[in-house]
Tab-separated table of N, CA and C in Angstrom:
chain	number	residue	atom	x	y	z
A	294	GLY	N	18.337	82.395	48.238
A	294	GLY	CA	19.126	81.292	48.731
A	294	GLY	C	20.532	81.321	48.184
A	295	LEU	N	21.357	80.477	48.740
A	295	LEU	CA	22.751	80.372	48.318
A	295	LEU	C	22.947	79.121	47.474
A	296	THR	N	23.767	79.233	46.451
A	296	THR	CA	24.170	78.043	45.711
A	296	THR	C	25.138	77.258	46.590
A	297	SER	N	25.441	76.057	46.202
A	297	SER	CA	26.390	75.234	46.950
A	297	SER	C	27.753	75.919	47.037
A	298	ASP	N	28.215	76.496	45.935
A	298	ASP	CA	29.502	77.201	45.932
A	298	ASP	C	29.476	78.431	46.834
A	299	GLN	N	28.375	79.167	46.800
A	299	GLN	CA	28.250	80.345	47.657
A	299	GLN	C	28.221	79.945	49.135
A	300	PHE	N	27.522	78.849	49.441
A	300	PHE	CA	27.470	78.374	50.819
A	300	PHE	C	28.864	77.954	51.279
A	301	ARG	N	29.565	77.195	50.439
A	301	ARG	CA	30.917	76.728	50.774
A	301	ARG	C	31.831	77.930	51.044
A	302	SER	N	31.775	78.916	50.195
A	302	SER	CA	32.598	80.114	50.374
A	302	SER	C	32.234	80.827	51.677
A	303	ALA	N	30.944	80.962	51.943
A	303	ALA	CA	30.495	81.670	53.146
A	303	ALA	C	30.909	80.938	54.415
A	304	ILE	N	30.753	79.626	54.456
A	304	ILE	CA	31.089	78.899	55.690
A	304	ILE	C	32.597	78.850	55.891
A	305	CYS	N	33.354	78.778	54.809
A	305	CYS	CA	34.813	78.778	54.926
A	305	CYS	C	35.340	80.131	55.402
A	306	LYS	N	34.621	81.192	55.107
A	306	LYS	CA	35.022	82.530	55.540
A	306	LYS	C	34.410	82.912	56.883
A	307	GLY	N	33.529	82.075	57.397
A	307	GLY	CA	32.887	82.365	58.677
A	307	GLY	C	31.830	83.442	58.581
A	308	LEU	N	31.182	83.538	57.446
A	308	LEU	CA	30.182	84.586	57.230
A	308	LEU	C	28.808	84.163	57.759
A	309	GLY	N	28.105	85.104	58.337
A	309	GLY	CA	26.804	84.838	58.930
A	309	GLY	C	25.756	84.370	57.935
A	310	ARG	N	25.920	84.720	56.674
A	310	ARG	CA	24.896	84.319	55.705
A	310	ARG	C	24.788	82.800	55.575
A	311	ALA	N	25.868	82.065	55.864
A	311	ALA	CA	25.783	80.603	55.829
A	311	ALA	C	24.845	80.104	56.929
A	312	LEU	N	24.957	80.670	58.122
A	312	LEU	CA	24.085	80.264	59.227
A	312	LEU	C	22.642	80.685	58.967
A	313	LEU	N	22.466	81.873	58.446
A	313	LEU	CA	21.108	82.328	58.107
A	313	LEU	C	20.478	81.406	57.070
A	314	HIS	N	21.271	80.967	56.117
A	314	HIS	CA	20.776	80.065	55.084
A	314	HIS	C	20.345	78.724	55.700
A	315	LEU	N	21.138	78.224	56.645
A	315	LEU	CA	20.780	76.962	57.302
A	315	LEU	C	19.473	77.083	58.090
A	316	LYS	N	19.203	78.251	58.611
A	316	LYS	CA	17.975	78.462	59.385
A	316	LYS	C	16.727	78.454	58.512
A	317	THR	N	16.884	78.783	57.237
A	317	THR	CA	15.712	78.942	56.372
A	317	THR	C	15.635	77.932	55.223
A	318	HIS	N	16.619	77.049	55.125
A	318	HIS	CA	16.642	76.070	54.039
A	318	HIS	C	16.979	74.691	54.588
A	319	ASP	N	16.682	73.685	53.815
A	319	ASP	CA	17.032	72.315	54.182
A	319	ASP	C	18.559	72.219	54.296
A	320	PRO	N	19.083	71.858	55.480
A	320	PRO	CA	20.532	71.830	55.662
A	320	PRO	C	21.236	70.619	55.039
A	321	LYS	N	20.484	69.556	54.753
A	321	LYS	CA	21.097	68.306	54.295
A	321	LYS	C	22.033	68.469	53.090
A	322	PRO	N	21.676	69.265	52.083
A	322	PRO	CA	22.590	69.409	50.947
A	322	PRO	C	23.936	70.057	51.302
A	323	TYR	N	24.048	70.626	52.502
A	323	TYR	CA	25.258	71.355	52.883
A	323	TYR	C	26.095	70.617	53.925
A	324	PHE	N	25.709	69.380	54.252
A	324	PHE	CA	26.433	68.626	55.279
A	324	PHE	C	27.918	68.496	54.953
A	325	GLU	N	28.259	68.191	53.732
A	325	GLU	CA	29.670	67.988	53.374
A	325	GLU	C	30.472	69.278	53.503
A	326	GLU	N	29.871	70.407	53.135
A	326	GLU	CA	30.559	71.686	53.264
A	326	GLU	C	30.770	72.050	54.737
A	327	ILE	N	29.762	71.789	55.559
A	327	ILE	CA	29.882	72.047	56.993
A	327	ILE	C	30.973	71.160	57.569
A	328	LEU	N	30.950	69.889	57.222
A	328	LEU	CA	31.944	68.948	57.735
A	328	LEU	C	33.350	69.348	57.309
A	329	ALA	N	33.528	69.706	56.059
A	329	ALA	CA	34.855	70.108	55.577
A	329	ALA	C	35.376	71.311	56.362
A	330	ALA	N	34.511	72.279	56.657
A	330	ALA	CA	34.929	73.455	57.426
A	330	ALA	C	35.258	73.082	58.873
A	331	CYS	N	34.569	72.073	59.414
A	331	CYS	CA	34.862	71.617	60.774
A	331	CYS	C	36.196	70.880	60.845
A	332	LEU	N	36.491	70.093	59.836
A	332	LEU	CA	37.688	69.246	59.858
A	332	LEU	C	38.964	69.993	59.524
A	333	ASN	N	38.844	71.119	58.841
A	333	ASN	CA	40.029	71.871	58.408
A	333	ASN	C	39.826	73.348	58.700
A	334	ASN	N	40.732	73.910	59.474
A	334	ASN	CA	40.643	75.329	59.786
A	334	ASN	C	40.804	76.102	58.483
A	335	THR	N	39.766	76.816	58.093
A	335	THR	CA	39.744	77.491	56.798
A	335	THR	C	40.104	78.973	56.885
A	336	ALA	N	40.554	79.425	58.034
A	336	ALA	CA	40.940	80.831	58.176
A	336	ALA	C	42.096	81.134	57.230
A	337	TYR	N	42.055	82.292	56.629
A	337	TYR	CA	43.120	82.714	55.726
A	337	TYR	C	44.416	82.912	56.501
A	338	ASP	N	44.328	83.526	57.673
A	338	ASP	CA	45.485	83.730	58.535
A	338	ASP	C	45.068	83.377	59.963
A	339	GLN	N	45.399	82.154	60.367
A	339	GLN	CA	44.939	81.625	61.657
A	339	GLN	C	45.429	82.440	62.846
A	340	GLN	N	46.592	83.085	62.710
A	340	GLN	CA	47.121	83.862	63.827
A	340	GLN	C	46.350	85.161	64.037
A	341	CYS	N	45.778	85.690	62.973
A	341	CYS	CA	45.106	86.996	63.058
A	341	CYS	C	43.592	86.896	63.158
A	342	GLU	N	43.028	85.890	62.530
A	342	GLU	CA	41.565	85.774	62.521
A	342	GLU	C	41.088	85.109	63.806
A	343	PRO	N	39.931	85.518	64.284
A	343	PRO	CA	39.393	84.866	65.490
A	343	PRO	C	39.006	83.415	65.190
A	344	GLU	N	39.000	82.610	66.240
A	344	GLU	CA	38.597	81.208	66.055
A	344	GLU	C	37.134	81.142	65.639
A	345	ARG	N	36.783	80.057	64.960
A	345	ARG	CA	35.428	79.914	64.429
A	345	ARG	C	34.668	78.740	65.034
A	346	VAL	N	35.123	78.248	66.148
A	346	VAL	CA	34.530	77.048	66.724
A	346	VAL	C	33.059	77.257	67.073
A	347	SER	N	32.728	78.357	67.729
A	347	SER	CA	31.324	78.600	68.093
A	347	SER	C	30.457	78.702	66.848
A	348	TYR	N	30.955	79.398	65.857
A	348	TYR	CA	30.263	79.545	64.577
A	348	TYR	C	30.035	78.178	63.925
A	349	LEU	N	31.097	77.377	63.867
A	349	LEU	CA	30.988	76.060	63.229
A	349	LEU	C	30.053	75.139	64.005
A	350	PHE	N	30.128	75.196	65.335
A	350	PHE	CA	29.251	74.314	66.102
A	350	PHE	C	27.795	74.750	65.960
A	351	GLU	N	27.558	76.037	65.789
A	351	GLU	CA	26.194	76.489	65.520
A	351	GLU	C	25.704	75.904	64.197
A	352	ALA	N	26.587	75.856	63.185
A	352	ALA	CA	26.218	75.247	61.904
A	352	ALA	C	25.912	73.760	62.097
A	353	VAL	N	26.719	73.091	62.925
A	353	VAL	CA	26.481	71.672	63.224
A	353	VAL	C	25.104	71.496	63.853
A	354	LEU	N	24.764	72.346	64.805
A	354	LEU	CA	23.458	72.247	65.461
A	354	LEU	C	22.323	72.581	64.495
A	355	LEU	N	22.524	73.596	63.660
A	355	LEU	CA	21.490	73.977	62.697
A	355	LEU	C	21.266	72.903	61.639
A	356	SER	N	22.233	72.004	61.485
A	356	SER	CA	22.068	70.903	60.525
A	356	SER	C	20.915	69.997	60.932
A	357	GLY	N	20.587	70.011	62.230
A	357	GLY	CA	19.546	69.129	62.732
A	357	GLY	C	20.034	67.715	63.009
A	358	ASP	N	21.294	67.436	62.695
A	358	ASP	CA	21.854	66.097	62.889
A	358	ASP	C	23.307	66.181	63.360
A	359	PRO	N	23.531	66.700	64.588
A	359	PRO	CA	24.908	66.846	65.065
A	359	PRO	C	25.698	65.546	65.086
A	360	GLN	N	25.016	64.415	65.261
A	360	GLN	CA	25.719	63.133	65.307
A	360	GLN	C	26.386	62.782	63.977
A	361	PHE	N	25.869	63.317	62.883
A	361	PHE	CA	26.510	63.103	61.579
A	361	PHE	C	27.946	63.628	61.603
A	362	PHE	N	28.194	64.684	62.348
A	362	PHE	CA	29.493	65.347	62.366
A	362	PHE	C	30.411	64.824	63.456
A	363	ARG	N	29.837	64.263	64.506
A	363	ARG	CA	30.601	63.858	65.685
A	363	ARG	C	31.717	62.874	65.340
A	364	LEU	N	31.389	61.762	64.727
A	364	LEU	CA	32.394	60.725	64.474
A	364	LEU	C	33.522	61.204	63.557
A	365	PRO	N	33.226	61.863	62.430
A	365	PRO	CA	34.338	62.355	61.606
A	365	PRO	C	35.231	63.365	62.344
A	366	ILE	N	34.641	64.204	63.185
A	366	ILE	CA	35.444	65.159	63.956
A	366	ILE	C	36.363	64.410	64.910
A	367	LEU	N	35.834	63.411	65.592
A	367	LEU	CA	36.649	62.653	66.552
A	367	LEU	C	37.704	61.805	65.841
A	368	GLN	N	37.356	61.229	64.712
A	368	GLN	CA	38.338	60.457	63.949
A	368	GLN	C	39.491	61.342	63.488
A	369	LYS	N	39.164	62.523	63.014
A	369	LYS	CA	40.211	63.441	62.548
A	369	LYS	C	41.043	63.933	63.730
A	370	LEU	N	40.404	64.193	64.872
A	370	LEU	CA	41.139	64.625	66.058
A	370	LEU	C	42.186	63.595	66.448
A	371	ARG	N	41.826	62.337	66.404
A	371	ARG	CA	42.752	61.273	66.826
A	371	ARG	C	44.040	61.240	66.012
A	372	CYS	N	43.980	61.637	64.740
A	372	CYS	CA	45.166	61.504	63.883
A	372	CYS	C	45.707	62.834	63.362
A	373	GLU	N	45.090	63.929	63.702
A	373	GLU	CA	45.486	65.232	63.142
A	373	GLU	C	46.884	65.645	63.578
A	374	ARG	N	47.642	66.208	62.656
A	374	ARG	CA	49.008	66.665	62.946
A	374	ARG	C	49.115	68.200	62.931
A	375	ASP	N	48.264	68.855	62.177
A	375	ASP	CA	48.335	70.308	62.052
A	375	ASP	C	47.832	70.982	63.324
A	376	ASP	N	48.631	71.896	63.876
A	376	ASP	CA	48.276	72.537	65.145
A	376	ASP	C	46.978	73.327	65.078
A	377	TRP	N	46.753	74.072	63.998
A	377	TRP	CA	45.546	74.880	63.891
A	377	TRP	C	44.306	73.998	63.786
A	378	ASN	N	44.412	72.914	63.036
A	378	ASN	CA	43.295	71.976	62.933
A	378	ASN	C	43.045	71.285	64.272
A	379	LYS	N	44.135	70.904	64.967
A	379	LYS	CA	43.974	70.242	66.263
A	379	LYS	C	43.218	71.134	67.234
A	380	TYR	N	43.587	72.411	67.287
A	380	TYR	CA	42.885	73.319	68.197
A	380	TYR	C	41.389	73.332	67.882
A	381	GLN	N	41.058	73.485	66.614
A	381	GLN	CA	39.651	73.548	66.215
A	381	GLN	C	38.927	72.247	66.542
A	382	LEU	N	39.556	71.115	66.276
A	382	LEU	CA	38.934	69.813	66.530
A	382	LEU	C	38.751	69.561	68.027
A	383	PHE	N	39.770	69.897	68.837
A	383	PHE	CA	39.623	69.770	70.297
A	383	PHE	C	38.429	70.582	70.782
A	384	GLU	N	38.323	71.806	70.302
A	384	GLU	CA	37.249	72.677	70.776
A	384	GLU	C	35.878	72.234	70.273
A	385	LEU	N	35.796	71.737	69.062
A	385	LEU	CA	34.518	71.184	68.592
A	385	LEU	C	34.124	69.975	69.426
A	386	ALA	N	35.102	69.120	69.728
A	386	ALA	CA	34.829	67.949	70.566
A	386	ALA	C	34.322	68.384	71.947
A	387	ARG	N	34.929	69.447	72.478
A	387	ARG	CA	34.486	69.960	73.790
A	387	ARG	C	33.020	70.370	73.748
A	388	ARG	N	32.576	70.924	72.643
A	388	ARG	CA	31.173	71.328	72.531
A	388	ARG	C	30.243	70.120	72.632
A	389	PHE	N	30.667	68.983	72.082
A	389	PHE	CA	29.862	67.765	72.208
A	389	PHE	C	29.801	67.316	73.670
A	390	VAL	N	30.934	67.385	74.373
A	390	VAL	CA	30.951	66.994	75.786
A	390	VAL	C	30.019	67.900	76.586
A	391	GLU	N	30.061	69.186	76.312
A	391	GLU	CA	29.207	70.134	77.030
A	391	GLU	C	27.727	69.863	76.793
A	392	ARG	N	27.414	69.131	75.747
A	392	ARG	CA	26.026	68.749	75.459
A	392	ARG	C	25.715	67.341	75.975
A	393	GLY	N	26.619	66.794	76.825
A	393	GLY	CA	26.331	65.527	77.486
A	393	GLY	C	27.022	64.304	76.927
A	394	ASP	N	27.904	64.458	75.974
A	394	ASP	CA	28.592	63.322	75.341
A	394	ASP	C	29.820	62.923	76.159
A	395	THR	N	29.658	61.999	77.087
A	395	THR	CA	30.760	61.619	77.979
A	395	THR	C	31.844	60.810	77.269
A	396	ASP	N	31.500	60.067	76.234
A	396	ASP	CA	32.515	59.296	75.505
A	396	ASP	C	33.543	60.216	74.855
A	397	THR	N	33.103	61.363	74.411
A	397	THR	CA	34.013	62.302	73.760
A	397	THR	C	35.016	62.874	74.751
A	398	ARG	N	34.629	63.043	75.998
A	398	ARG	CA	35.570	63.518	77.026
A	398	ARG	C	36.774	62.581	77.088
A	399	ALA	N	36.543	61.297	77.090
A	399	ALA	CA	37.644	60.332	77.159
A	399	ALA	C	38.558	60.452	75.935
A	400	ILE	N	37.986	60.696	74.774
A	400	ILE	CA	38.787	60.839	73.553
A	400	ILE	C	39.655	62.093	73.629
A	401	ILE	N	39.114	63.177	74.156
A	401	ILE	CA	39.896	64.406	74.335
A	401	ILE	C	41.088	64.138	75.247
A	402	TYR	N	40.853	63.476	76.352
A	402	TYR	CA	41.934	63.163	77.292
A	402	TYR	C	42.963	62.222	76.653
A	403	GLU	N	42.504	61.202	75.938
A	403	GLU	CA	43.433	60.268	75.277
A	403	GLU	C	44.325	60.999	74.278
A	404	LYS	N	43.735	61.883	73.490
A	404	LYS	CA	44.517	62.618	72.488
A	404	LYS	C	45.526	63.544	73.165
A	405	PHE	N	45.107	64.233	74.207
A	405	PHE	CA	46.043	65.109	74.919
A	405	PHE	C	47.180	64.287	75.518
A	406	ASP	N	46.863	63.167	76.139
A	406	ASP	CA	47.904	62.322	76.740
A	406	ASP	C	48.887	61.837	75.680
A	407	ALA	N	48.389	61.465	74.515
A	407	ALA	CA	49.267	61.043	73.420
A	407	ALA	C	50.120	62.218	72.937
A	408	GLU	N	49.527	63.398	72.871
A	408	GLU	CA	50.275	64.596	72.475
A	408	GLU	C	51.430	64.838	73.446
A	409	CYS	N	51.180	64.644	74.736
A	409	CYS	CA	52.221	64.886	75.742
A	409	CYS	C	53.400	63.933	75.570
A	410	LEU	N	53.151	62.751	75.072
A	410	LEU	CA	54.226	61.772	74.874
A	410	LEU	C	55.032	62.042	73.613
A	411	GLN	N	54.419	62.666	72.608
A	411	GLN	CA	55.032	62.716	71.289
A	411	GLN	C	55.379	64.100	70.777
A	412	GLU	N	54.602	65.096	71.106
A	412	GLU	CA	54.712	66.389	70.437
A	412	GLU	C	55.557	67.393	71.216
A	413	LYS	N	56.236	68.246	70.462
A	413	LYS	CA	57.022	69.322	71.080
A	413	LYS	C	56.107	70.306	71.807
A	414	ASN	N	54.981	70.620	71.185
A	414	ASN	CA	53.983	71.521	71.771
A	414	ASN	C	52.638	70.796	71.830
A	415	PRO	N	52.417	70.004	72.877
A	415	PRO	CA	51.177	69.228	72.935
A	415	PRO	C	49.930	70.104	72.925
A	416	ALA	N	48.987	69.727	72.105
A	416	ALA	CA	47.721	70.459	71.992
A	416	ALA	C	46.678	69.851	72.920
A	417	GLY	N	45.685	70.639	73.261
A	417	GLY	CA	44.538	70.145	74.007
A	417	GLY	C	44.471	70.565	75.455
A	418	ALA	N	45.550	71.141	75.993
A	418	ALA	CA	45.545	71.522	77.411
A	418	ALA	C	44.439	72.526	77.709
A	419	GLU	N	44.301	73.523	76.843
A	419	GLU	CA	43.296	74.549	77.079
A	419	GLU	C	41.893	73.961	77.081
A	420	THR	N	41.660	73.015	76.185
A	420	THR	CA	40.346	72.381	76.102
A	420	THR	C	40.029	71.627	77.389
A	421	ILE	N	40.998	70.883	77.897
A	421	ILE	CA	40.788	70.105	79.127
A	421	ILE	C	40.541	71.029	80.309
A	422	VAL	N	41.289	72.123	80.385
A	422	VAL	CA	41.092	73.070	81.485
A	422	VAL	C	39.715	73.716	81.387
A	423	GLU	N	39.317	74.121	80.183
A	423	GLU	CA	37.985	74.715	79.999
A	423	GLU	C	36.882	73.718	80.349
A	424	LEU	N	37.117	72.481	80.017
A	424	LEU	CA	36.111	71.447	80.218
A	424	LEU	C	35.965	71.056	81.687
A	425	ASP	N	37.086	70.832	82.354
A	425	ASP	CA	37.044	70.257	83.698
A	425	ASP	C	37.670	71.136	84.775
A	426	HIS	N	37.950	72.373	84.451
A	426	HIS	CA	38.389	73.377	85.407
A	426	HIS	C	39.584	72.882	86.232
A	427	PHE	N	39.478	72.895	87.546
A	427	PHE	CA	40.616	72.569	88.395
A	427	PHE	C	41.096	71.136	88.168
A	428	ALA	N	40.184	70.192	88.028
A	428	ALA	CA	40.589	68.805	87.745
A	428	ALA	C	41.336	68.732	86.411
A	429	GLY	N	40.924	69.551	85.451
A	429	GLY	CA	41.617	69.606	84.167
A	429	GLY	C	43.022	70.160	84.309
A	430	VAL	N	43.173	71.207	85.125
A	430	VAL	CA	44.502	71.765	85.380
A	430	VAL	C	45.407	70.696	85.974
A	431	LEU	N	44.908	69.974	86.954
A	431	LEU	CA	45.714	68.927	87.590
A	431	LEU	C	46.126	67.849	86.587
A	432	HIS	N	45.217	67.463	85.713
A	432	HIS	CA	45.538	66.454	84.710
A	432	HIS	C	46.631	66.962	83.761
A	433	VAL	N	46.476	68.180	83.292
A	433	VAL	CA	47.459	68.763	82.380
A	433	VAL	C	48.828	68.842	83.048
A	434	LEU	N	48.861	69.326	84.282
A	434	LEU	CA	50.138	69.437	84.997
A	434	LEU	C	50.785	68.077	85.213
A	435	GLU	N	49.964	67.092	85.544
A	435	GLU	CA	50.504	65.747	85.757
A	435	GLU	C	51.149	65.205	84.483
A	436	ARG	N	50.464	65.342	83.363
A	436	ARG	CA	50.993	64.814	82.098
A	436	ARG	C	52.229	65.580	81.637
A	437	LEU	N	52.188	66.896	81.760
A	437	LEU	CA	53.369	67.675	81.370
A	437	LEU	C	54.545	67.362	82.287
A	438	GLY	N	54.259	67.193	83.578
A	438	GLY	CA	55.310	66.825	84.526
A	438	GLY	C	55.925	65.476	84.204
A	439	GLN	N	55.105	64.502	83.837
A	439	GLN	CA	55.627	63.192	83.448
A	439	GLN	C	56.544	63.305	82.244
A	440	ARG	N	56.159	64.149	81.297
A	440	ARG	CA	56.983	64.336	80.095
A	440	ARG	C	58.313	64.996	80.445
A	441	VAL	N	58.286	65.991	81.314
A	441	VAL	CA	59.518	66.663	81.723
A	441	VAL	C	60.452	65.679	82.425
A	442	LEU	N	59.890	64.832	83.273
A	442	LEU	CA	60.714	63.845	83.981
A	442	LEU	C	61.296	62.799	83.032
A	443	ALA	N	60.558	62.439	82.004
A	443	ALA	CA	61.011	61.419	81.060
A	443	ALA	C	61.951	61.975	79.993
A	444	ASP	N	61.860	63.268	79.723
A	444	ASP	CA	62.628	63.882	78.644
A	444	ASP	C	63.128	65.240	79.110
A	445	SER	N	64.368	65.285	79.552
A	445	SER	CA	64.902	66.524	80.132
A	445	SER	C	64.999	67.659	79.118
A	446	SER	N	64.947	67.347	77.833
A	446	SER	CA	65.016	68.406	76.822
A	446	SER	C	63.641	69.019	76.541
A	447	PHE	N	62.589	68.392	77.060
A	447	PHE	CA	61.232	68.894	76.829
A	447	PHE	C	60.980	70.118	77.697
A	448	GLU	N	60.578	71.213	77.052
A	448	GLU	CA	60.224	72.437	77.764
A	448	GLU	C	58.832	72.844	77.332
A	449	PRO	N	57.826	72.621	78.180
A	449	PRO	CA	56.469	72.991	77.779
A	449	PRO	C	56.378	74.493	77.506
A	450	ASN	N	55.765	74.827	76.399
A	450	ASN	CA	55.575	76.232	76.027
A	450	ASN	C	54.218	76.711	76.503
A	451	TYR	N	53.965	76.561	77.794
A	451	TYR	CA	52.666	76.920	78.325
A	451	TYR	C	52.769	78.075	79.289
A	452	TYR	N	51.816	78.954	79.171
A	452	TYR	CA	51.582	79.978	80.163
A	452	TYR	C	50.204	79.647	80.704
A	453	LEU	N	50.151	78.658	81.543
A	453	LEU	CA	48.890	78.141	82.033
A	453	LEU	C	48.527	78.848	83.321
A	454	SER	N	47.352	79.415	83.354
A	454	SER	CA	46.900	80.019	84.594
A	454	SER	C	45.454	79.597	84.812
A	455	TYR	N	45.081	79.593	86.026
A	455	TYR	CA	43.719	79.207	86.356
A	455	TYR	C	43.266	80.067	87.507
A	456	GLY	N	42.058	80.558	87.421
A	456	GLY	CA	41.527	81.471	88.435
A	456	GLY	C	41.341	80.824	89.784
A	457	GLU	N	40.756	81.556	90.660
A	457	GLU	CA	40.548	81.096	92.023
A	457	GLU	C	39.668	79.853	92.081
A	458	GLU	N	40.124	78.875	92.798
A	458	GLU	CA	39.341	77.674	93.097
A	458	GLU	C	39.104	77.723	94.602
A	459	PRO	N	37.868	77.629	95.055
A	459	PRO	CA	37.587	77.757	96.490
A	459	PRO	C	38.499	76.866	97.340
A	460	GLY	N	39.213	77.512	98.248
A	460	GLY	CA	40.081	76.776	99.150
A	460	GLY	C	41.400	76.348	98.546
A	461	ARG	N	41.624	76.651	97.275
A	461	ARG	CA	42.835	76.168	96.618
A	461	ARG	C	43.793	77.287	96.201
A	462	GLY	N	43.316	78.510	96.134
A	462	GLY	CA	44.185	79.595	95.698
A	462	GLY	C	44.301	79.653	94.188
A	463	LYS	N	45.320	80.327	93.735
A	463	LYS	CA	45.504	80.544	92.306
A	463	LYS	C	46.646	79.682	91.784
A	464	ILE	N	46.442	79.100	90.626
A	464	ILE	CA	47.478	78.305	89.981
A	464	ILE	C	47.965	79.080	88.775
A	465	GLU	N	49.261	79.169	88.645
A	465	GLU	CA	49.806	79.866	87.487
A	465	GLU	C	51.143	79.224	87.140
A	466	ILE	N	51.330	78.947	85.870
A	466	ILE	CA	52.588	78.381	85.402
A	466	ILE	C	53.115	79.296	84.317
A	467	ARG	N	54.334	79.676	84.450
A	467	ARG	CA	54.964	80.518	83.421
A	467	ARG	C	56.299	79.895	83.056
A	468	LYS	N	56.643	80.066	81.808
A	468	LYS	CA	57.939	79.571	81.358
A	468	LYS	C	58.965	80.654	81.532
């Protein structure tokens, strides 16, 4: 087995031994370590390392109590300022929606809409598009368009593209 320190190190590094440990041991003593890794992107170099959302959500599921993690993730998403953390939190929230949590969908949209009003590089567009496909693209475009109309200095840094939608063709936005 892993000590608490070994587990914390493994989950922060995205190592498989943390997940293997959760499969064979009582996960409850590790809830705080799992939560801390979910709330803060622990990658040493976020630009070079692959995202860990699938890995972290697997740890959440292996905990046997995903609801323990849901509220803190959503609370942190609502107020998070760090771009790397926001990406991770948006994507973790999306995993809850994909498991049937409709309330979380509204929180994702609210946070993205707030980002569009305030941030130079609003986060969450990719999550909304992944979640709701063409309807998500339309929502993102509408919000970014509103921001451009309200603030002529705003230039979205998006290379948004979306594949074929039956009867709709291809959507692509480039800066």
